[in-house]
Amino acid sequence: MKLKVRDVEFSYASIPVLKDVCLELAESEILSIVGPNGAGKSTLIRCIDRILAPEKGAILLDGKDIKKLSRMEIARKMGYVPQNASQTFPATVFDIVLMGRRPHISWRSNEEDIEKVMQALQMLNIEELAMRDINELSGGQKQNVFIARALAQEPEILLLDEPTSNLDIRHQLEVMDIIKNVVREKEISAIISIHDLNLAARYSDRIIMMNNGRIFAAGNPSSVLTRENIEYAYGVEAVVNNYNGIPYIIPVAPVQDIKERDSENRREVLV
Amino acid sequence: MVGEVKINMISESVAEFRTERIEIKEEYKRFVGRKMLFIFSSLILIFVIAGISATLGSYPITVMEVYSIIWHGIPKILKNADFIISHGVNEFFREHFTTKEVVVWNLRLPRILMGVLAGIGLAVAGVVMQGILRNPLASPYTLGISSSAGFGAALAIIYGAGLTWIGVKYLVIMNAFLFALIPAFVIVALTRFRGASPETMILAGIAMMYIFSGFLHLMYYFTEPDAMKEAYFWMVGSLGRASWENVPLVLFMLFLCFPLLIWKSWDLNVMQAGDESAKSLGINVERTRIFTMMIACLLTASIISFVGCIGFIGLVAPHICRIVIGADNRFLIPASAFFGASFLLGMDTIGRTIIAPVIIPVGVMMDCIGGPFFLFLLMKRRREFW
């Protein structure tokens, strides 16, 4: 196992966000995390990258507890693409991607680092943007730049927080294809939090479904994305069809008693 | 036949691709080259302005005389090094130098050197503060450093007035320095409890600014006009207090702080992408922020305790350099340092000569000429820079 998450708990200002989260990530696997807003998907990803420190439980990277690793050591193993990254002062795309080399060098970038940046840009097909200012780019282009930065890090695990949320359908497919190709070519693993169940079904090896800070379903796409699970997690009545062996979800209508059920759930979490 | 064409097309596109890649690398290198050129030109500019500044002044000495005095002064000083160490630099000037030599060596040169050092230090502290706080408005003023130093100096000027003149001189410097460090300590203490977010830091700084200027005005309210005027002019900032006694101290602080900030400059870049991204790239964000903040505050405190609050240079020099070379701190820190030095020295030279023999303090010149110049650049710039 590449990564193990064991009984992780986390809360923001004593409101529990993650409860008893356990998961395992295999080598060269794409694992998607789905679930409604506020389910704890992004929090889990941040805990895995130690941007947040869980209160309980452990996260093991190649069998080592990440609490015992330095930030640099973690950064050499895991690359993180945030949901909406901002940049205060202007910077060229090239310089942004070059920052991905920070875990490997301390100050001066050499020819090899420039080459690595070029490779990352090429992989995402954004070389023509190299000298542009990041703040002038569209949402989709920015997303690609941040993925390129994570690739320049040469990580063994790629963590992506809703990489498709601001993109049109073409860019969504392109980004997911890129992630899939990178995982196959470099034999790395990826954890992706994602809202679009159909994209998750199509691109993931495994899916975990979260609700109220807990994982309640995990497995291959067809075993997780069932009518019952979707109704339970999202409170949405859905039709699950099959398209070339991949589940294909059509949301139909919100279920009426979701509020009632949710408040029960919350009580359960607080107890 | 068709296959051959296909292969040709592929090899062509590969070749095209390679040239494109080389072109981007070349472009990036040219981009770096342009930044280096700006840094180098700013450095040259310091020497040019210093060279001109040394020849200007109310005491009539010709340009050639000035350079000959500087040229012949150096061996004289080296020869009498023992005397200087045992009797002090002022005694040496009185015994061995003519009036003209004293004017150049003891009035103009320390002033020029202090201008260069203060310009470097304040501009560098400004870049770093703007970078740490991710805020284009950050400067020694916004962190409360200027008003706390001003309060400390006023306390010494107004209530330490019973001491000897020499005593007062050191009291003012020490007080200004110690008070200037208060905001830094308060901000760091606060971040231990509330986390070191840029918003917390800048709001704490603003609060400190109001607290100290409140105390300062309270003190003015109960003070004689003469003492108040002196305290007030300390706040404006001038290079008039520069001497061979305080220049080495400032030089020492610069040698201490400048390399540390350059060392952290790339981490500052990474932190521009936000705390989360910076952490995921291996930076210990809180520790880096507090460390660079302390260094910048220490540098600012040690400079403004000698020259007063020349706050505007810390805001303007980084922004002007950012307009020219972009926001990469690895280049921006040295560029702002050298540009800030030439800018401050230039302003002081104008202030010294424009209505000579009256000397306008450099702080005033900075605000009156630097301000409109900055506005002009803001209107002229081609794109958004922050």
XYZ file of C-alpha atoms in Angstrom:
657
model
C 0.000 0.000 0.000
C 1.251 3.457 -0.928
C -0.800 5.376 1.614
C -2.899 4.364 4.597
C -5.271 6.603 6.499
C -6.136 5.115 9.894
C -9.043 6.304 12.094
C -8.476 9.954 11.300
C -10.556 12.523 13.171
C -10.514 16.257 12.642
C -12.656 19.155 13.797
C -12.808 22.874 13.068
C -13.427 24.809 16.294
C -14.758 21.631 17.994
C -17.264 20.904 15.229
C -16.289 17.442 13.971
C -15.560 17.348 10.251
C -13.907 13.945 9.925
C -14.819 10.909 12.007
C -13.100 7.508 11.941
C -11.848 7.893 8.395
C -9.894 4.919 7.115
C -8.692 4.398 3.583
C -5.940 2.797 1.596
C -4.385 3.881 -1.654
C -2.623 1.376 -3.908
C 0.260 2.061 -6.323
C -0.808 3.698 -9.612
C -4.423 3.959 -8.668
C -6.930 6.772 -9.092
C -9.096 7.086 -6.015
C -11.998 9.534 -6.088
C -13.702 10.997 -3.051
C -17.335 11.943 -3.643
C -19.999 13.267 -1.321
C -22.169 16.337 -0.757
C -20.835 19.786 0.158
C -19.439 19.813 3.673
C -18.933 16.043 3.748
C -15.235 16.514 4.566
C -13.667 15.713 1.177
C -11.342 18.717 1.025
C -10.531 18.451 4.735
C -9.493 14.829 4.269
C -7.198 15.757 1.377
C -5.620 18.550 3.436
C -5.081 16.177 6.345
C -3.371 13.698 4.019
C -0.956 16.437 2.866
C -0.542 17.578 6.510
C -1.779 21.046 5.655
C -4.135 20.295 8.531
C -3.130 18.118 11.462
C -5.705 15.477 12.432
C -6.516 15.214 16.144
C -6.585 11.445 16.166
C -5.442 8.632 13.958
C -2.457 8.339 11.679
C -1.579 8.772 8.032
C 1.091 6.394 6.819
C 3.077 7.154 3.697
C 5.103 4.130 2.576
C 4.577 2.804 6.085
C 5.921 5.958 7.795
C 3.756 8.265 9.875
C 3.684 11.668 8.150
C 3.811 13.364 11.547
C 7.422 12.162 11.758
C 8.329 13.508 8.300
C 9.393 17.089 7.602
C 7.323 19.274 5.296
C 10.016 18.971 2.641
C 9.994 15.182 2.847
C 6.210 15.150 2.430
C 6.450 17.637 -0.448
C 8.856 15.343 -2.290
C 6.279 12.523 -2.106
C 2.953 14.308 -2.493
C 1.835 17.104 -4.773
C -1.309 19.066 -3.980
C -3.514 21.036 -6.363
C -5.810 23.311 -4.353
C -9.363 24.062 -5.360
C -8.864 27.739 -5.971
C -5.320 28.931 -5.699
C -4.676 32.648 -5.722
C -1.586 34.683 -6.500
C -1.227 38.099 -4.907
C 1.593 39.613 -6.918
C 2.134 38.846 -10.612
C 4.224 35.853 -11.657
C 4.846 34.119 -14.953
C 3.518 30.610 -15.515
C 7.111 29.425 -15.811
C 8.012 30.794 -12.383
C 4.859 29.326 -10.825
C 5.681 25.856 -12.163
C 9.314 26.298 -11.106
C 8.064 26.595 -7.509
C 7.234 22.898 -7.789
C 11.013 22.335 -7.678
C 11.259 23.947 -4.217
C 11.181 20.595 -2.333
C 14.204 19.433 -4.378
C 16.414 22.534 -4.379
C 16.913 25.266 -1.856
C 17.671 28.410 -3.806
C 19.196 28.288 -7.254
C 17.414 26.505 -10.066
C 19.717 24.822 -12.584
C 19.344 23.534 -16.127
C 17.818 20.290 -14.871
C 15.054 22.114 -13.020
C 14.278 24.220 -16.079
C 14.057 20.991 -18.077
C 11.669 19.492 -15.504
C 9.484 22.578 -15.738
C 9.438 22.271 -19.520
C 8.399 18.619 -19.236
C 5.544 19.483 -16.884
C 4.365 22.273 -19.199
C 4.566 19.921 -22.153
C 2.585 17.226 -20.376
C -0.277 19.671 -19.874
C 0.214 21.159 -23.318
C 0.555 24.712 -21.988
C 4.063 25.581 -23.202
C 2.764 28.565 -25.128
C 1.590 30.051 -21.820
C 5.073 29.820 -20.242
C 5.832 33.534 -20.226
C 2.276 34.746 -19.553
C 1.198 36.226 -16.241
C -0.837 33.734 -14.220
C -3.452 36.355 -13.338
C -4.275 36.885 -17.019
C -5.267 33.263 -17.610
C -8.713 31.644 -17.657
C -9.871 29.290 -14.897
C -9.124 26.212 -16.971
C -5.632 27.424 -17.890
C -4.849 28.255 -14.257
C -5.969 24.790 -13.218
C -3.539 23.313 -15.735
C -0.715 25.501 -14.437
C -1.249 24.294 -10.877
C -1.368 20.687 -12.011
C 1.892 21.307 -13.888
C 3.416 22.727 -10.695
C 2.395 19.610 -8.784
C 3.970 17.464 -11.536
C 7.217 19.449 -11.432
C 7.343 18.349 -7.795
C 7.756 14.789 -9.138
C 5.410 13.377 -6.510
C 4.475 9.760 -5.978
C 0.950 10.763 -5.005
C -1.068 13.553 -6.596
C -3.794 15.133 -4.462
C -6.399 17.137 -6.351
C -9.164 19.101 -4.682
C -12.073 19.412 -7.096
C -9.918 19.904 -10.189
C -12.920 20.132 -12.530
C -15.267 22.348 -10.544
C -14.691 25.582 -12.490
C -14.283 24.084 -15.931
C -16.486 23.635 -18.983
C -17.227 20.094 -20.168
C -14.366 19.968 -22.648
C -11.817 21.182 -20.117
C -13.219 18.774 -17.532
C -12.552 15.837 -19.855
C -9.129 17.197 -20.813
C -8.022 17.642 -17.204
C -9.253 14.181 -16.228
C -7.526 12.649 -19.263
C -4.294 14.395 -18.299
C -4.531 13.092 -14.737
C -5.225 9.598 -15.997
C -2.285 9.718 -18.424
C 0.091 11.039 -15.794
C -0.915 8.291 -13.373
C -0.347 5.631 -16.029
C 2.886 7.064 -17.457
C 4.660 7.936 -14.227
C 3.133 5.078 -12.246
C 1.992 7.390 -9.500
C -1.295 7.420 -7.574
C -3.920 10.125 -7.367
C -6.613 11.084 -4.895
C -9.250 13.354 -6.393
C -12.147 14.981 -4.613
C -14.852 15.544 -7.168
C -18.511 16.551 -7.413
C -19.283 15.142 -10.839
C -20.313 11.523 -10.241
C -20.161 10.642 -13.928
C -16.569 11.838 -14.267
C -15.699 9.978 -11.066
C -17.314 6.798 -12.422
C -15.453 7.058 -15.663
C -11.940 7.879 -14.495
C -11.587 6.241 -11.078
C -10.250 2.838 -10.176
C -11.992 3.145 -6.835
C -14.411 5.562 -5.253
C -15.112 6.393 -1.647
C -18.340 8.141 -0.757
C -18.458 10.428 2.264
C -21.276 11.941 4.229
C -21.062 14.006 7.429
C -17.380 13.332 7.895
C -17.614 9.564 7.557
C -16.880 7.172 4.744
C -19.894 5.001 4.247
C -19.192 3.335 0.924
C -15.951 2.353 -0.789
C -15.125 0.161 -3.754
C -15.195 0.150 -7.527
C -17.432 2.727 -9.259
C -20.373 0.404 -9.907
C -20.516 -0.852 -6.327
C -20.408 2.646 -4.790
C -22.504 4.687 -7.188
C -25.795 2.902 -6.586
C -29.277 4.397 -6.411
C -29.474 3.720 -2.642
C -26.075 5.231 -1.820
C -26.769 8.373 -3.826
C -30.118 8.791 -2.144
C -28.539 8.319 1.269
C -25.532 10.596 0.751
C -27.061 13.402 -1.297
C -30.785 13.000 -0.599
C -31.312 12.792 -4.330
C -33.380 10.359 -6.240
C -31.284 9.205 -9.181
C -31.419 6.797 -12.074
C -28.258 4.747 -12.488
C -27.797 3.440 -16.006
C -24.933 1.611 -17.581
C -22.844 3.000 -20.433
C -20.112 0.653 -21.738
C -19.867 -0.977 -18.342
C -19.503 2.346 -16.497
C -22.347 3.528 -14.227
C -24.027 6.594 -15.597
C -26.048 8.726 -13.216
C -29.043 10.906 -13.982
C -30.181 12.921 -10.965
C -33.982 13.129 -10.914
C -35.245 15.018 -7.872
C -34.266 15.901 -4.311
C -35.763 13.601 -1.691
C -38.182 15.455 0.588
C -37.150 14.255 4.050
C -33.445 15.124 3.746
C -33.531 17.771 6.471
C -35.031 15.380 8.947
C -32.468 12.722 8.192
C -29.607 15.171 8.255
C -30.478 16.482 11.681
C -30.570 12.901 12.933
C -27.157 12.339 11.450
C -25.759 15.439 13.039
C -27.032 14.364 16.417
C -25.333 11.061 15.888
C -22.034 12.754 15.101
C -22.229 15.018 18.119
C -22.997 12.085 20.438
C 4.425 6.719 -50.252
C 1.717 7.728 -47.816
C 3.716 6.236 -44.962
C 6.770 8.232 -45.947
C 4.795 11.460 -45.925
C 3.447 10.586 -42.531
C 6.922 9.932 -41.123
C 8.135 13.188 -42.607
C 5.254 15.016 -40.986
C 5.985 13.442 -37.629
C 9.692 14.242 -37.721
C 8.849 17.749 -38.821
C 6.465 18.270 -35.935
C 9.042 16.831 -33.511
C 11.645 19.228 -34.861
C 9.198 22.084 -34.615
C 8.426 21.062 -31.080
C 12.125 21.013 -30.129
C 12.741 24.462 -31.497
C 9.691 25.733 -29.637
C 11.047 24.305 -26.425
C 14.467 25.845 -26.955
C 12.752 29.141 -27.755
C 10.847 29.135 -24.454
C 14.030 28.386 -22.537
C 15.808 31.162 -24.410
C 12.951 33.528 -23.668
C 13.063 32.629 -19.987
C 16.801 33.241 -19.925
C 16.354 36.609 -21.636
C 13.683 37.404 -19.048
C 16.164 36.613 -16.259
C 18.825 38.588 -18.123
C 16.594 41.677 -18.249
C 16.102 41.497 -14.483
C 19.844 41.168 -13.915
C 20.397 44.159 -16.174
C 17.998 46.264 -14.106
C 19.720 45.226 -10.863
C 23.127 46.015 -12.334
C 22.018 49.401 -13.704
C 20.519 50.369 -10.347
C 23.824 49.516 -8.705
C 25.706 51.703 -11.195
C 23.151 54.462 -10.627
C 24.026 54.529 -6.913
C 27.664 55.304 -7.750
C 26.677 57.935 -10.315
C 24.333 59.754 -7.933
C 26.794 59.440 -5.044
C 29.500 60.885 -7.302
C 27.317 63.860 -8.203
C 26.015 64.290 -4.668
C 29.525 64.542 -3.211
C 30.281 67.565 -5.404
C 27.114 69.470 -4.475
C 26.644 71.542 -1.363
C 26.523 75.024 0.071
C 30.266 75.143 0.837
C 32.088 76.184 -2.356
C 34.380 73.367 -3.428
C 34.950 72.575 -7.097
C 34.149 69.157 -8.546
C 37.827 68.318 -9.157
C 38.754 69.407 -5.643
C 36.130 67.079 -4.164
C 37.506 64.050 -5.963
C 41.072 64.953 -5.156
C 40.110 65.342 -1.478
C 38.427 61.927 -1.486
C 41.376 60.368 -3.367
C 44.039 61.830 -1.079
C 41.996 61.321 2.058
C 42.060 57.540 1.851
C 45.859 57.085 2.339
C 45.804 59.762 5.044
C 43.174 57.831 6.971
C 44.927 54.499 6.472
C 48.205 55.984 7.679
C 46.547 57.391 10.803
C 44.395 54.374 11.581
C 45.979 53.986 15.032
C 45.244 57.619 15.888
C 41.621 57.243 14.799
C 41.159 54.176 16.968
C 42.766 55.773 20.016
C 41.418 59.349 19.705
C 38.189 58.969 17.748
C 37.365 60.014 14.243
C 36.353 63.600 15.127
C 39.685 64.355 16.821
C 41.477 63.023 13.751
C 39.550 65.312 11.385
C 40.237 68.329 13.609
C 43.967 67.692 13.747
C 44.812 66.432 10.267
C 42.210 67.825 7.841
C 41.611 71.267 6.357
C 38.088 72.756 6.448
C 37.401 71.691 2.886
C 38.525 68.168 3.662
C 36.336 68.084 6.750
C 33.331 69.270 4.733
C 33.777 66.451 2.237
C 34.903 63.691 4.598
C 32.884 64.467 7.679
C 29.719 66.099 6.312
C 29.078 64.857 2.804
C 30.453 61.314 2.776
C 28.727 59.979 5.907
C 25.499 61.542 4.701
C 25.834 59.876 1.292
C 26.735 56.534 2.830
C 23.846 56.724 5.272
C 21.502 57.602 2.391
C 22.652 54.540 0.462
C 22.410 52.213 3.464
C 19.038 53.562 4.602
C 17.683 53.309 1.062
C 18.826 49.708 0.739
C 17.542 48.668 4.154
C 14.157 50.370 4.067
C 13.413 49.247 0.494
C 14.372 45.652 1.298
C 12.266 45.689 4.477
C 9.375 47.057 2.389
C 9.604 44.294 -0.248
C 9.764 41.632 2.422
C 6.838 43.024 4.407
C 4.679 43.303 1.293
C 5.619 39.743 0.429
C 4.986 38.257 3.879
C 1.717 40.062 4.386
C 0.658 39.537 0.745
C -0.412 43.146 0.790
C 0.782 45.917 -1.538
C 0.147 48.513 1.182
C 2.517 47.035 3.747
C 5.348 49.333 4.846
C 6.961 50.369 8.163
C 3.946 52.682 8.637
C 1.308 49.993 8.307
C 3.029 47.824 10.879
C 3.181 50.598 13.430
C 6.987 50.649 13.390
C 7.224 54.302 12.379
C 4.815 55.618 14.983
C 6.267 53.503 17.787
C 9.794 54.650 16.908
C 8.501 58.232 16.728
C 6.914 57.865 20.144
C 10.140 56.474 21.592
C 12.183 59.311 20.102
C 9.715 61.972 21.269
C 9.795 60.502 24.770
C 13.577 60.968 24.795
C 13.530 64.395 23.134
C 10.781 65.873 25.279
C 11.336 64.241 28.670
C 15.048 63.391 28.382
C 15.843 67.059 27.719
C 17.684 67.467 31.051
C 20.590 65.298 29.910
C 23.658 66.530 28.034
C 23.462 66.999 24.289
C 25.563 63.900 23.613
C 23.514 61.935 26.104
C 20.284 62.992 24.495
C 21.634 61.969 21.115
C 22.167 58.388 22.211
C 19.023 58.333 24.309
C 16.926 59.249 21.286
C 18.531 56.552 19.133
C 18.230 53.852 21.775
C 14.659 54.793 22.613
C 13.618 54.901 18.956
C 15.245 51.531 18.322
C 13.695 49.791 21.317
C 10.246 51.232 20.707
C 10.455 50.347 16.998
C 10.819 46.695 17.981
C 7.666 46.726 20.136
C 5.189 46.203 17.252
C 7.260 43.283 15.981
C 7.192 41.605 19.384
C 3.478 42.255 19.873
C 2.713 40.851 16.424
C 4.817 37.749 17.028
C 3.292 37.231 20.487
C -0.175 37.573 19.004
C 0.540 35.041 16.297
C 1.458 32.476 18.958
C -2.136 32.562 20.173
C -4.056 33.392 17.039
C -1.943 31.855 14.258
C 0.337 33.824 11.940
C -2.122 34.819 9.236
C -1.254 37.914 7.189
C -4.586 39.502 8.117
C -3.923 39.143 11.857
C -0.444 40.602 11.436
C -1.486 43.621 9.417
C -4.481 44.420 11.635
C -2.285 44.143 14.734
C 0.188 46.509 13.040
C -2.515 49.042 12.223
C -3.797 48.873 15.806
C -0.265 49.509 17.047
C 0.078 52.476 14.724
C -3.054 54.078 16.206
C -2.036 53.316 19.782
C 1.399 54.930 19.441
C 0.261 57.904 17.428
C -2.444 58.395 20.053
C 0.193 58.493 22.809
C 2.383 60.716 20.664
C -0.377 63.274 20.170
C -1.229 63.144 23.854
C 2.392 63.988 24.592
C 2.423 66.844 22.030
C -0.679 68.222 23.705
C 1.199 68.827 26.947
C 4.535 69.895 25.443
C 6.306 73.181 24.842
C 6.313 74.183 21.135
C 10.138 73.995 20.804
C 10.476 70.452 22.097
C 7.451 69.476 20.071
C 8.980 70.871 16.906
C 12.156 68.881 17.433
C 10.223 65.683 18.082
C 8.086 66.403 15.064
C 11.084 66.877 12.804
C 12.557 63.644 14.026
C 9.429 61.939 12.701
C 9.865 63.470 9.248
C 13.217 61.789 8.771
C 16.488 63.263 7.565
C 20.043 62.207 6.839
C 21.427 65.185 8.798
C 22.293 63.029 11.822
C 24.535 60.708 9.785
C 28.098 60.460 11.094
C 31.071 58.129 11.027
C 29.875 56.803 14.379
C 26.504 55.495 13.205
C 27.238 54.501 9.587
C 29.205 51.350 10.583
C 26.380 50.203 12.875
C 23.823 50.417 10.063
C 26.276 48.731 7.693
C 26.678 45.897 10.169
C 22.909 45.392 10.467
C 22.599 45.315 6.668
C 25.348 42.712 6.364
C 23.518 40.647 8.958
C 19.966 40.918 7.580
C 20.345 41.207 3.806
C 21.786 37.695 3.157
C 19.145 36.121 5.425
C 16.356 37.775 3.453
C 17.898 36.818 0.110
C 18.158 33.265 1.428
C 14.415 33.237 2.187
C 13.435 35.069 -1.006
C 12.274 32.039 -2.963
C 10.210 30.824 -0.016
C 8.570 34.243 0.011
C 7.692 33.685 -3.650
C 6.170 30.318 -2.889
C 4.141 31.878 -0.081
C 2.517 34.245 -2.596
C 0.562 31.229 -3.838
C -1.251 31.057 -0.500
C -0.520 29.236 2.751
C -1.982 25.907 1.652
C 0.001 25.713 -1.572
C 3.166 26.862 0.199
C 2.772 24.164 2.854
C 2.197 21.527 0.183
C 5.448 22.693 -1.457
C 7.327 22.005 1.756
C 7.521 25.475 3.305
C 7.027 25.878 7.035
C 4.803 28.888 6.434
C 4.319 30.189 9.982
C 7.979 29.908 10.926
C 9.181 31.517 7.695
C 6.691 34.363 8.077
C 7.706 35.131 11.650
C 11.435 34.807 10.901
C 11.454 37.113 7.869
C 9.135 39.519 9.665
C 11.514 39.788 12.621
C 14.501 40.365 10.335
C 12.652 43.051 8.376
C 11.541 44.780 11.578
C 15.042 44.641 13.075
C 16.480 46.168 9.907
C 13.845 48.905 9.831
C 14.298 49.690 13.523
C 18.066 49.984 13.278
C 17.809 52.360 10.326
C 14.978 54.637 11.409
C 16.497 55.069 14.849
C 19.314 56.983 13.076
C 17.469 58.728 10.260
C 13.878 59.007 11.494
C 10.826 57.800 9.637
C 11.502 57.845 5.921
C 8.619 55.454 5.465
C 7.607 56.169 1.903
C 10.750 54.701 0.336
C 9.754 51.290 1.724
C 6.484 51.471 -0.173
C 7.595 53.141 -3.384
C 10.897 51.466 -4.264
C 9.478 47.908 -4.243
C 6.472 48.918 -6.331
C 8.509 50.780 -8.932
C 10.822 47.767 -9.252
C 7.838 45.428 -9.445
C 6.500 47.455 -12.369
C 9.819 47.027 -14.182
C 10.954 43.474 -13.372
C 7.950 41.652 -11.874
C 7.401 40.197 -8.427
C 10.025 37.436 -8.192
C 11.589 38.203 -4.807
C 14.904 36.615 -5.755
C 15.410 39.535 -8.137
C 13.060 42.045 -6.565
C 14.940 42.216 -3.243
C 18.332 43.237 -4.711
C 16.641 45.419 -7.344
C 14.619 47.328 -4.729
C 17.699 47.589 -2.527
C 19.812 49.309 -5.177
C 16.980 51.312 -6.682
C 15.836 52.404 -3.212
C 19.378 53.540 -2.403
C 19.691 55.635 -5.573
C 16.192 57.048 -5.126
C 16.713 58.078 -1.506
C 20.136 59.519 -2.246
C 18.765 61.406 -5.250
C 15.952 62.896 -3.178
C 18.386 63.943 -0.444
C 20.710 65.543 -3.003
C 17.821 67.583 -4.400
C 16.678 68.471 -0.881
C 20.181 69.631 0.005
C 20.647 71.879 -3.015
C 17.247 73.092 -4.195
C 17.048 76.090 -1.818
C 20.578 75.918 -0.346
C 21.794 76.782 2.253
C 18.467 75.638 3.701
C 18.313 71.834 3.705
C 14.947 70.197 3.164
C 14.784 66.861 5.048
C 14.806 63.831 2.786
C 11.576 62.544 4.339
C 9.774 65.633 3.065
C 11.404 65.421 -0.385
C 10.453 61.770 -0.586
C 6.797 62.546 0.063
C 6.612 65.670 -2.114
C 8.503 64.401 -5.175
C 8.354 60.626 -4.710
C 4.580 60.707 -4.226
C 3.648 62.388 -7.511
C 6.297 60.332 -9.346
C 4.707 57.164 -8.005
C 1.223 58.339 -9.038
C 2.570 59.032 -12.527
C 3.966 55.494 -12.761
C 0.676 54.040 -11.532
C -1.135 55.762 -14.383
C 1.504 54.882 -16.962
C 1.890 51.190 -16.164
C 0.676 48.862 -18.869
C -0.978 46.187 -16.767
C -2.098 45.253 -13.293
C 0.742 44.388 -10.980
C -0.933 43.577 -7.707
